[in-house]
Short mmCIF file of C-alpha atoms in Angstrom, two decimals:
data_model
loop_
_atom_site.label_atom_id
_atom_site.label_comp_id
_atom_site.label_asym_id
_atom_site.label_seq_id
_atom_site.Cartn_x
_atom_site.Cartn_y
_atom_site.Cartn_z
CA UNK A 1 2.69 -41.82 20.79
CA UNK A 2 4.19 -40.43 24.05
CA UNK A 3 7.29 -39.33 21.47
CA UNK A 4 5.20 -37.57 19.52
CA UNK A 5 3.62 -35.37 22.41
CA UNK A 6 6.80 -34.98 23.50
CA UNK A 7 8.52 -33.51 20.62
CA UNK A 8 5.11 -31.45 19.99
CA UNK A 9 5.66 -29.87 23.89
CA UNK A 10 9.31 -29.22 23.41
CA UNK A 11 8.73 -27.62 20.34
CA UNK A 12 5.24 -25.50 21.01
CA UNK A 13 6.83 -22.53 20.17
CA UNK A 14 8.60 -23.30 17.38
CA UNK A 15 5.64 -25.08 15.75
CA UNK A 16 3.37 -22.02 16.90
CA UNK A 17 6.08 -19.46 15.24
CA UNK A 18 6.25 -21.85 11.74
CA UNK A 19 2.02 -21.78 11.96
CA UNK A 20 1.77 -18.38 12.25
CA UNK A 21 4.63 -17.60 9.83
CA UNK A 22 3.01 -19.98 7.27
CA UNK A 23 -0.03 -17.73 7.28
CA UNK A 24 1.45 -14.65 6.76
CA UNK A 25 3.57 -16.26 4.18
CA UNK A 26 0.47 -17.41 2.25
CA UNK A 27 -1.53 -13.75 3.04
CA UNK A 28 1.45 -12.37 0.69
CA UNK A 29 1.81 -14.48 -1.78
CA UNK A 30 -2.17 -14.41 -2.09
CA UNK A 31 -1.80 -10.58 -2.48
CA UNK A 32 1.02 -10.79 -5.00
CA UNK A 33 -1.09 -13.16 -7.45
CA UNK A 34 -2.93 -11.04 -9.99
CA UNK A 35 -6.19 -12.29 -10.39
CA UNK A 36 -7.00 -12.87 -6.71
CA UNK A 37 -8.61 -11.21 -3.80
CA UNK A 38 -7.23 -10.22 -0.87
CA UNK A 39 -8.12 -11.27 2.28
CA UNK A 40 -7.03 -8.29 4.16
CA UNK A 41 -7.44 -5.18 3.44
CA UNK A 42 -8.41 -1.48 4.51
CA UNK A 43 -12.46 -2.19 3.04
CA UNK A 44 -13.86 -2.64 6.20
CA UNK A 45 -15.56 -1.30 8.88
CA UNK A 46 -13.02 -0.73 11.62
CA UNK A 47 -9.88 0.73 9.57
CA UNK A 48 -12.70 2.12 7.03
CA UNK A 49 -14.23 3.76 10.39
CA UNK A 50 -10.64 5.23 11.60
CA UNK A 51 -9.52 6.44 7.87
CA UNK A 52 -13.31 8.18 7.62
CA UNK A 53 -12.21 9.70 11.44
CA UNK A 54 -9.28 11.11 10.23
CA UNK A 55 -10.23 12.16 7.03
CA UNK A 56 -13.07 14.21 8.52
CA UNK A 57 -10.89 16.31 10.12
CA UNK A 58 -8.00 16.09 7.53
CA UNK A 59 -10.29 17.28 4.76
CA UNK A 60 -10.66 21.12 6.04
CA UNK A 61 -6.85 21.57 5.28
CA UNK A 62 -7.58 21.72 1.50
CA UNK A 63 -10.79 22.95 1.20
CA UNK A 64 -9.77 25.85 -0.63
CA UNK A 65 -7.43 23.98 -3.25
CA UNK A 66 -10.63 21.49 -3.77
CA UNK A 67 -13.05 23.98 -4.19
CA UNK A 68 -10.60 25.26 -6.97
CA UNK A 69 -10.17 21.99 -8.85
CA UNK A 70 -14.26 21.59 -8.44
CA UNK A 71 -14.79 24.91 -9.88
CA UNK A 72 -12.39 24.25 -12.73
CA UNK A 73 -14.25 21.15 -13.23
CA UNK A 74 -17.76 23.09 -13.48
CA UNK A 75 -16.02 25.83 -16.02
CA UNK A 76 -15.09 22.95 -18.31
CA UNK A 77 -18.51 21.35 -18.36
CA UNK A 78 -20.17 24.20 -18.76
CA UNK A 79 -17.88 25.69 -22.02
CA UNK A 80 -19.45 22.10 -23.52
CA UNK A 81 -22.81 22.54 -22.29
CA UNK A 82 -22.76 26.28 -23.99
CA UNK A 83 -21.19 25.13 -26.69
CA UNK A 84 -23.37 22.47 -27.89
CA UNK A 85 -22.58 19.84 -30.41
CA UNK A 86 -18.54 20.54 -30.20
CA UNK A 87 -17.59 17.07 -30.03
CA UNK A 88 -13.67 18.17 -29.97
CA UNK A 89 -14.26 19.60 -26.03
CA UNK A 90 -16.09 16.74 -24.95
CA UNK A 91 -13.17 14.25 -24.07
CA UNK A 92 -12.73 15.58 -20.69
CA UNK A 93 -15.97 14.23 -19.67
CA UNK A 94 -17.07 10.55 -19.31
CA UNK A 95 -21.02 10.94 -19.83
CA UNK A 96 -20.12 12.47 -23.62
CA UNK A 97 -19.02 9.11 -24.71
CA UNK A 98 -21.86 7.06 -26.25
CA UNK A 99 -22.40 3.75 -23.73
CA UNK A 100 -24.23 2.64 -20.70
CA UNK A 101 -21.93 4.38 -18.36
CA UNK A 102 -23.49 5.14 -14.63
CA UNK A 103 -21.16 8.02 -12.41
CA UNK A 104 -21.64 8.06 -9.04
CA UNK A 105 -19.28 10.89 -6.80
CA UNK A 106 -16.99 9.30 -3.81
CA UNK A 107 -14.16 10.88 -1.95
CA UNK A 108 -11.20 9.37 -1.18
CA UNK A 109 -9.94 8.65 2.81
CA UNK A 110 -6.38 6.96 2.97
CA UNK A 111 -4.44 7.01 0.11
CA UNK A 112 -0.78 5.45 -0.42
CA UNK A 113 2.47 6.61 -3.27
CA UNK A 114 5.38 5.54 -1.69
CA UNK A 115 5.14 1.92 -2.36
CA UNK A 116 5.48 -0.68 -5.40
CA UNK A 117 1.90 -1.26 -5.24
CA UNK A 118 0.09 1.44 -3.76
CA UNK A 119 -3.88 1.46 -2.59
CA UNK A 120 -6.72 3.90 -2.04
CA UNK A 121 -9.40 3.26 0.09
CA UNK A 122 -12.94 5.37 -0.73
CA UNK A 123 -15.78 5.88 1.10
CA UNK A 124 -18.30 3.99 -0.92
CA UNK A 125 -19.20 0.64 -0.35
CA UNK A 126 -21.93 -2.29 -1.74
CA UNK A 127 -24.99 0.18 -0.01
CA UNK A 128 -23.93 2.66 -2.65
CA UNK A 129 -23.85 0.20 -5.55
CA UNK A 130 -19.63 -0.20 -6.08
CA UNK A 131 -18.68 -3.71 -7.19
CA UNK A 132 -15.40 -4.78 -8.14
CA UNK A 133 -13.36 -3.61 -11.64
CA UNK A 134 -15.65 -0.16 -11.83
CA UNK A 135 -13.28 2.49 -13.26
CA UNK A 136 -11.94 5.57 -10.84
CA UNK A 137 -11.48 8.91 -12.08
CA UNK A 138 -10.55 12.48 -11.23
CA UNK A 139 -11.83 15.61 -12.58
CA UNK A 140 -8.03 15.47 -14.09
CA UNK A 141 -8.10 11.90 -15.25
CA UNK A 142 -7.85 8.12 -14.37
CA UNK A 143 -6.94 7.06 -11.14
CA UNK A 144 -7.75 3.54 -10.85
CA UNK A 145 -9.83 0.20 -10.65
CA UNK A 146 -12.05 -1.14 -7.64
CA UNK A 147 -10.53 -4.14 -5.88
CA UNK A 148 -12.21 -4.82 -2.86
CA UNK A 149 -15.46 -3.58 -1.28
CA UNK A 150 -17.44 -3.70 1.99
CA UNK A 151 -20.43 -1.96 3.02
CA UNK A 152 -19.09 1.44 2.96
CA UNK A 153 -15.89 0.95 1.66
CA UNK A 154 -13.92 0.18 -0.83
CA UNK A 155 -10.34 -0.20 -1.93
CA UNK A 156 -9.13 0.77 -5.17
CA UNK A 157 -5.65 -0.28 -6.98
CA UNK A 158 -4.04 2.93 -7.96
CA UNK A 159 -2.53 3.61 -11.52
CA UNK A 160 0.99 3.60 -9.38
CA UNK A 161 1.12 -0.22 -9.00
CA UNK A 162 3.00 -2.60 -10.57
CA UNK A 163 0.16 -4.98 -10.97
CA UNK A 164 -2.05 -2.52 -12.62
CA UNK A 165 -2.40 -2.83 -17.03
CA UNK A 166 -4.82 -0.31 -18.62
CA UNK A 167 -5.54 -0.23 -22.16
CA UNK A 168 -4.16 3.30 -23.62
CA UNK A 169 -4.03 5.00 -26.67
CA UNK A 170 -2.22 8.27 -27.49
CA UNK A 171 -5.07 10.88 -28.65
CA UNK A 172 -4.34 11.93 -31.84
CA UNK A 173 -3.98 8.76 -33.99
CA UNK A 174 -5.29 6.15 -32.13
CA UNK A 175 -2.41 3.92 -32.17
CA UNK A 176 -2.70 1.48 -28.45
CA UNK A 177 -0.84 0.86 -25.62
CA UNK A 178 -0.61 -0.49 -22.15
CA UNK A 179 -0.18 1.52 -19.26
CA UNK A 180 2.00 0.25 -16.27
CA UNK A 181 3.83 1.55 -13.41
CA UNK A 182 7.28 0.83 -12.80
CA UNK A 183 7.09 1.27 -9.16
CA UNK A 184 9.69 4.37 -9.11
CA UNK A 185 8.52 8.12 -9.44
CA UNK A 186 4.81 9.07 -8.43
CA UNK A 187 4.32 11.26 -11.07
CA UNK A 188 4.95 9.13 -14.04
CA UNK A 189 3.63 6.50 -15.82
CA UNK A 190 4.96 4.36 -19.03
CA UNK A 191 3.09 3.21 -21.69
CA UNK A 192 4.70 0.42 -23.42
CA UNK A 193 4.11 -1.65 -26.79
CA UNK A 194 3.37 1.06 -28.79
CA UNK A 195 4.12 0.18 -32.74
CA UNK A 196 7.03 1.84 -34.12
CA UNK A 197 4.95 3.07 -37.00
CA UNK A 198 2.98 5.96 -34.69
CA UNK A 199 3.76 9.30 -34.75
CA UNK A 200 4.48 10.43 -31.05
CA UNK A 201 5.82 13.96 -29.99
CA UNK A 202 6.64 15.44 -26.48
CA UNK A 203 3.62 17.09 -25.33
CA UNK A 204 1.17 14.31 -26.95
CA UNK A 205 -1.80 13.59 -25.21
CA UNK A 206 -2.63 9.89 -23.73
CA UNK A 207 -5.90 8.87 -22.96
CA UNK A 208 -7.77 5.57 -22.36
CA UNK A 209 -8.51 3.25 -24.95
CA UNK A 210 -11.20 1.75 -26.82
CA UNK A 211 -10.37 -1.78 -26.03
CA UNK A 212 -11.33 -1.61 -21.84
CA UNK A 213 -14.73 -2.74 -20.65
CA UNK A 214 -13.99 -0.83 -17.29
CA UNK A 215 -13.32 2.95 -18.64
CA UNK A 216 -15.32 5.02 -21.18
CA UNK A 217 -12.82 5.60 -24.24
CA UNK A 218 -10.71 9.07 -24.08
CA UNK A 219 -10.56 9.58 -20.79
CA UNK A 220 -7.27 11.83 -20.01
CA UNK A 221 -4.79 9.91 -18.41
CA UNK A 222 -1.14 12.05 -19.03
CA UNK A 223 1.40 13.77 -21.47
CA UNK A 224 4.14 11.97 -23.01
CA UNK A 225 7.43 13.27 -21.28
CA UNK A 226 10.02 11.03 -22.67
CA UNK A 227 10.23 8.69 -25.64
CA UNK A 228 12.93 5.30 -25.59
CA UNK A 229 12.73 2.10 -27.78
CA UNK A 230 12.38 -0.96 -26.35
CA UNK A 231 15.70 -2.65 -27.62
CA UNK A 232 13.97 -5.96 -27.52
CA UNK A 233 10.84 -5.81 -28.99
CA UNK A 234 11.28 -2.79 -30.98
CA UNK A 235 8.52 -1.32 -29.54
CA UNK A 236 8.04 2.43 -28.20
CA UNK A 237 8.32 3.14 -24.53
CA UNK A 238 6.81 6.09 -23.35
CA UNK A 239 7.15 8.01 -19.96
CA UNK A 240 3.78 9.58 -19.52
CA UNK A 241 3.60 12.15 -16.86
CA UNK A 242 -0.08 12.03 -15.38
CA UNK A 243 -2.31 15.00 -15.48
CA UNK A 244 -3.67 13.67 -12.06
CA UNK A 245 -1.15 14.68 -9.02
CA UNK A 246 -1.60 11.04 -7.33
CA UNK A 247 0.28 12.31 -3.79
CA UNK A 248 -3.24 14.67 -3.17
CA UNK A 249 -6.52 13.34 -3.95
CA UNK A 250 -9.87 14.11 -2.64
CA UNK A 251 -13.16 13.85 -4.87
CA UNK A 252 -13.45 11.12 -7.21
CA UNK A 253 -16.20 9.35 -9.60
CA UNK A 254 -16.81 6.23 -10.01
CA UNK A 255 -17.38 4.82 -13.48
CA UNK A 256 -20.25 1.53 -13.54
CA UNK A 257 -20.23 0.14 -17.38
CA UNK A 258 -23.92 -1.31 -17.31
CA UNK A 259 -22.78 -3.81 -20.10
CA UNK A 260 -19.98 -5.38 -18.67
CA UNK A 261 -22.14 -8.08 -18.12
CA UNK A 262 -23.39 -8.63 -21.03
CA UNK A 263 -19.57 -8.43 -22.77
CA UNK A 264 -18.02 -10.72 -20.63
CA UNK A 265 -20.51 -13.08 -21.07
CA UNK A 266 -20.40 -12.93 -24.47
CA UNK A 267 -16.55 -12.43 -24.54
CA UNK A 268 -16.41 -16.01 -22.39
CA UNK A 269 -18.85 -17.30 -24.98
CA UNK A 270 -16.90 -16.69 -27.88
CA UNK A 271 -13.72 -18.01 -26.53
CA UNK A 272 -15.29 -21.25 -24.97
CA UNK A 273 -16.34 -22.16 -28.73
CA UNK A 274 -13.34 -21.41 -30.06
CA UNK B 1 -4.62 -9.95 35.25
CA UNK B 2 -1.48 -7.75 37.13
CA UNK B 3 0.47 -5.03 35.77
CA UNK B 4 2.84 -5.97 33.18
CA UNK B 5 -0.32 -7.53 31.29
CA UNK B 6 -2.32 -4.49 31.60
CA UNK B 7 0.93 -2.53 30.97
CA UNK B 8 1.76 -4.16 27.71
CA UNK B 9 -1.95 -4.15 26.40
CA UNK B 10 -1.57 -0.17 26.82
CA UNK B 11 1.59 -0.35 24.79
CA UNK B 12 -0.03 -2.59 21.96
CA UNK B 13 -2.62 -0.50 21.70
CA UNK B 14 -0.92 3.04 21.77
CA UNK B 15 1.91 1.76 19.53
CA UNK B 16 -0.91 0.87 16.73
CA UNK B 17 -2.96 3.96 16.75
CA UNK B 18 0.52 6.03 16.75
CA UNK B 19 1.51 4.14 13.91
CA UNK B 20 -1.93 4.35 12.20
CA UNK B 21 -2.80 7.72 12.41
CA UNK B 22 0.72 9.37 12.33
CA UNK B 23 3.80 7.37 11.05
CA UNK B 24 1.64 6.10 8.37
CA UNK B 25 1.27 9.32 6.84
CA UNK B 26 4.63 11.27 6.91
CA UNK B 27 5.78 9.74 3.24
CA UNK B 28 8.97 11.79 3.98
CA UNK B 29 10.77 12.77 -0.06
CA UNK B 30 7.83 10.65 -1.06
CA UNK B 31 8.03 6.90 0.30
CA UNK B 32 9.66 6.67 3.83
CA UNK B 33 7.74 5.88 6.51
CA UNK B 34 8.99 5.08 10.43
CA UNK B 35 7.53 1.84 11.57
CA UNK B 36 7.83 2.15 15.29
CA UNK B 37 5.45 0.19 16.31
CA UNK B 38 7.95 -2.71 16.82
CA UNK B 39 8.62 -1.01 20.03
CA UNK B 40 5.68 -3.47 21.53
CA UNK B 41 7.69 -6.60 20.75
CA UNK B 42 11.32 -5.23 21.97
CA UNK B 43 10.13 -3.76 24.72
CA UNK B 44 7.84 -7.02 25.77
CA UNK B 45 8.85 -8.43 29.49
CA UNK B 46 12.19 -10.80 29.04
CA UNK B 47 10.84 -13.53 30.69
CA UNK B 48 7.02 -12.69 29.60
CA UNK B 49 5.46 -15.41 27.89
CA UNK B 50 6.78 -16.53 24.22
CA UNK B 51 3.57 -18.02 22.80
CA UNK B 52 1.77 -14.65 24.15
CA UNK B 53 4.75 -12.82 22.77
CA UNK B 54 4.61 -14.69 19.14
CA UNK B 55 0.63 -14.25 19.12
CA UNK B 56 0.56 -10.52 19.70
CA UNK B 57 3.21 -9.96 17.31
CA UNK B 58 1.01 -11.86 14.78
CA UNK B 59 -1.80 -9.65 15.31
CA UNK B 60 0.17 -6.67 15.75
CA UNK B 61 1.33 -6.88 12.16
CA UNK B 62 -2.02 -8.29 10.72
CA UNK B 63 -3.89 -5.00 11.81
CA UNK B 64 -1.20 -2.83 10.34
CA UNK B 65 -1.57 -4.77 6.90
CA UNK B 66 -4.69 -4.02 7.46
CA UNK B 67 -4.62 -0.18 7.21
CA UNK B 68 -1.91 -0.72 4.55
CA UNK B 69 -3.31 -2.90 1.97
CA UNK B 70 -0.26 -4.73 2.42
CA UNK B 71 -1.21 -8.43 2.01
CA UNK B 72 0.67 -10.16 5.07
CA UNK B 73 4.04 -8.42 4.95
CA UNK B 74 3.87 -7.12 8.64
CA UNK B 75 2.55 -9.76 10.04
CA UNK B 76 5.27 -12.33 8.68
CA UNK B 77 8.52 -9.54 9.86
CA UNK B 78 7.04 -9.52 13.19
CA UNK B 79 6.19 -12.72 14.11
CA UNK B 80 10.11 -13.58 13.10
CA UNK B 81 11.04 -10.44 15.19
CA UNK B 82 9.34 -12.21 17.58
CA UNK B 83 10.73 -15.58 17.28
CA UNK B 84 14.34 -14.38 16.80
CA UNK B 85 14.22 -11.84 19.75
CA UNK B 86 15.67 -14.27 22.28
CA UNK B 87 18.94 -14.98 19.79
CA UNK B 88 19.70 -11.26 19.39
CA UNK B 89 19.27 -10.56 23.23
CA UNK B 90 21.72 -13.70 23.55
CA UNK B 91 24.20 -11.40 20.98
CA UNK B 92 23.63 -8.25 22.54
CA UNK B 93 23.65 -8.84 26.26
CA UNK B 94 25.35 -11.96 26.32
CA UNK B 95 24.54 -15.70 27.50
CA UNK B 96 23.17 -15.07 30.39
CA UNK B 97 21.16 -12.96 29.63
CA UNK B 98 17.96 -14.37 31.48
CA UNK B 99 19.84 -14.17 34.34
CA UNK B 100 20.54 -10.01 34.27
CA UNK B 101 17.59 -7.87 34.36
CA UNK B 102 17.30 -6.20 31.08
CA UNK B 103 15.39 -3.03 30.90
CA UNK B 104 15.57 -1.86 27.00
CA UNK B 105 13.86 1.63 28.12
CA UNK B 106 16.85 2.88 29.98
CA UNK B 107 19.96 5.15 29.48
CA UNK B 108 21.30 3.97 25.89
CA UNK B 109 24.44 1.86 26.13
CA UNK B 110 26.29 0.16 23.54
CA UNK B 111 24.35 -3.13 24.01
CA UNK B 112 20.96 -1.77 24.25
CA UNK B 113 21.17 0.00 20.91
CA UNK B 114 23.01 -2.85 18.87
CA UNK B 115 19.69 -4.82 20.04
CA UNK B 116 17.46 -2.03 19.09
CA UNK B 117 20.05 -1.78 15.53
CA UNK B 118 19.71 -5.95 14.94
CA UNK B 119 15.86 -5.73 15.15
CA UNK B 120 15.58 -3.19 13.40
CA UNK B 121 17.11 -4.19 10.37
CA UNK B 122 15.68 -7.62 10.64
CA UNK B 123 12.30 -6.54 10.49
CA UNK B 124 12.65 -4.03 8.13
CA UNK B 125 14.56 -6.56 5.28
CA UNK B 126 11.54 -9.00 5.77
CA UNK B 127 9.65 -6.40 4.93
CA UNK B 128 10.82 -4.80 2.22
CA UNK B 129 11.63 -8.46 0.71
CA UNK B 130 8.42 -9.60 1.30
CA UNK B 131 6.47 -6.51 -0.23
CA UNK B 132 8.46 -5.86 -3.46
CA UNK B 133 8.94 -9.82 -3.90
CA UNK B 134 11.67 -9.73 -6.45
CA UNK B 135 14.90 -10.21 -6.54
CA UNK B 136 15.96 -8.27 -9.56
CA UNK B 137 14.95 -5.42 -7.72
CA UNK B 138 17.33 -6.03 -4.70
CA UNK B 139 19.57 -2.58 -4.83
CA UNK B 140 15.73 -0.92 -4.55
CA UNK B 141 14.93 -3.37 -1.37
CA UNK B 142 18.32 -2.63 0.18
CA UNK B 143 18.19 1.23 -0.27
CA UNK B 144 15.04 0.81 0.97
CA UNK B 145 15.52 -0.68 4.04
CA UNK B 146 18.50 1.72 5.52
CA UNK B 147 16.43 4.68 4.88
CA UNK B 148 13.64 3.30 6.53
CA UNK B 149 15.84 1.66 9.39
CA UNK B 150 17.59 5.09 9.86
CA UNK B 151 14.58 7.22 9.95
CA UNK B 152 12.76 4.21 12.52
CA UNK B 153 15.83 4.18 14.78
CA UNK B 154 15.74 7.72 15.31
CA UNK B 155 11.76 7.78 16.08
CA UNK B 156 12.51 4.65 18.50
CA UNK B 157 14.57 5.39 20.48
CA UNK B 158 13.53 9.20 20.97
CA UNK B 159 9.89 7.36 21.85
CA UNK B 160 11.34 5.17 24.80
CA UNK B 161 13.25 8.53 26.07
CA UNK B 162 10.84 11.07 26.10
CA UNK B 163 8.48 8.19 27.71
CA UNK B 164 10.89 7.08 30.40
CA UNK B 165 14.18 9.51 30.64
CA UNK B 166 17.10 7.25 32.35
CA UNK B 167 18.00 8.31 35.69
CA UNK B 168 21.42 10.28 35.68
#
């Protein structure tokens, strides 16, 4: 017994470095696994607090660029208000698409592009109704999916991380995809597995797919800028560059599907009796 | 509670808001970013305590994964920054180290900045191993880390001499 104390006094400090290392060790590798939460992150009140601090005064620097894209935004959904039943000009908007779709408005207060798997943080929280895996958009197009939330914050996983898949489809003839990030150039995007047997052209449109109980379908997402084969699969690889610029973002909606409930549940239901 | 305790408090919690509300941001061609807040555990007294030292290096790194979204990556290249500090003062100043009085934040010799280099680098390749987490992607991890190193050596040590200039 005395041994033991011993050793444990001679070695306090390495036992107290291996303790502490073994918890940021398993903080990581809790943040690399993909269907987990993290236990730290920027969705709460003090760093939320600071980000909202800086952000208040950060956010007069481009008022005249946002006021722009919001104005752009209003000139779009007015040429489909005026012109009616066009159901060709209504992609750029999530409330055409038939579904239970609820937008609320949010702005954005730290955002992050130079890493493998990059983060937003927004100021809306559980008081304003955000739960996790609502879609975020742009006035441009999709920016990401809601990870964690707090009161008044949340945190979103951007489109530029590694970890993120979203269900894509290029515009014109339907044929699917999956978006992912391969952790390089903050304008791009690839969208991989797509059939040999579509059409695609430089300049073709991407947008979200059918398949995804978080996003409406056809919202814009980017332009194909590149098209390589995969030599394995013999699928199409696409390089998409995205309509949204991810480096500057302010005002953001985000999407609530009122069914997801309802789908998963029956989605779990149909596989359990399977 | 006497100086050096109230002294290095200052330090922790200057460091952090620098780091948080300016180095954070720069994104320099698109994804470099200084980490200077490791300052706080070089500069930390010699003989200070190494539990306190190992401790506020924990929490040091936890609050800037925090504001990162970064998981635990900080937290786990600090606390071995921490832990391996008295080896790289033993390579830097010699064995007997405990013995000289080492001030870090004085004129820039040869040994001060190879210690300054060595933690530098470690911390930084924790880091960057830690946060991309794959070893295919190793040439991305090493480029990586001697941008960031570079650009955080240069912030570093301009920080401890516009704070305290050496005396000519």
């Amino acid at each position: 017994m005395q041994q033991i104390f011993n050793f444990i006094f001679k070695n306090s400090i390495l036992l107290l470095f291996l303790l502490l290392l073994g918890i940021s060790l398993s903080l990581v590798i809790q943040s690399h696994s993909y269907h987990r939460s993290r236990s730290v992150t920027s969705a709460n009140a003090v760093s939320g607090y600071v980000y909202q601090k800086i952000n208040d005064v950060e956010q007069y620097f481009s008022l005249k660029t946002e006021n722009e894209k919001l104005a752009a935004e209003n000139a779009e959904l007015k040429k489909i208000l005026y012109n009616g039943k066009d159901s060709i000009a209504t992609t750029t908007t999530p409330t055409a698409v038939t579904g239970n779709f609820v937008v609320t408005q949010s702005r954005v207060i730290s955002n992050s592009f130079g890493k493998r798997d990059n983060y937003l943080t927004i100021n809306s929280g559980t008081n304003d109704g955000v739960k996790r895996d609502m879609g975020v958009v742009s006035s441009l197009g999709v920016i990401g999916i809601i990870e964690n939330t707090s009161k008044n914050y949340s945190t979103v996983i951007s489109v530029l991380n590694t970890r993120i898949k979203l269900d894509a489809k290029i515009k014109k003839n339907n044929h699917f995809g999956t978006l992912k990030w391969d952790g390089k150039n903050a304008g791009f995007a690839l969208l991989t597995e797509v059939p040999r047997l579509a059409e695609v052209n430089k300049g073709d449109t991407i947008v979200t797919g059918g398949r995804s109980v978080i996003f409406p379908e056809n919202i814009p997402i980017g332009k194909i800028e590149k098209v390589f084969i995969d030599k394995k699969t013999n699928y199409y690889t696409l390089q998409i560059r995205l309509f949204n610029d991810m480096t500057s973002l302010d005002h953001v909606y985000i999407i609530e599907n009122k069914d997801i409930q309802e789908i998963t549940t029956l989605e779990a239901q149909t596989t359990a009796n399977e | 509670m006497n100086s050096t305790v109230i002294t290095n408090i200052a330090r922790f919690i200057l460091l952090l808001a620098v780091q948080v509300f300016i180095f954070n941001r720069i994104n320099l061609f698109g994804f470099i970013n200084p980490y200077p807040y490791i300052l706080f555990i070089l500069l930390y007294p010699v003989n200070g305590s190494k539990a306190g030292l190992l401790l506020s290096s924990f929490f040091l790194g936890l609050i800037v994964d925090m504001f990162l979204n970064s998981g635990g990556v900080h937290a786990a290249a600090c606390v071995t920054l921490a832990y391996l500090r008295p080896t790289f003062f033993k390579f830097s100043f010699g064995i007997s180290y405990e013995y000289q009085t080492i001030k870090i934040n004085e004129r820039l010799t040869p040994e001060r900045f190879s210690f300054i280099l060595i933690s530098v680098v470690t911390h930084h390749i924790i880091l960057y191993l830690l946060e991309i987490f794959s070893f295919s992607l190793i040439l991305d991890i090493l480029w990586r880390t001697l941008l960031t190193t570079v650009f955080t050596l240069i912030i570093s040590t301009t920080i401890i001499y516009l704070i305290k200039p050496g005396k000519q």
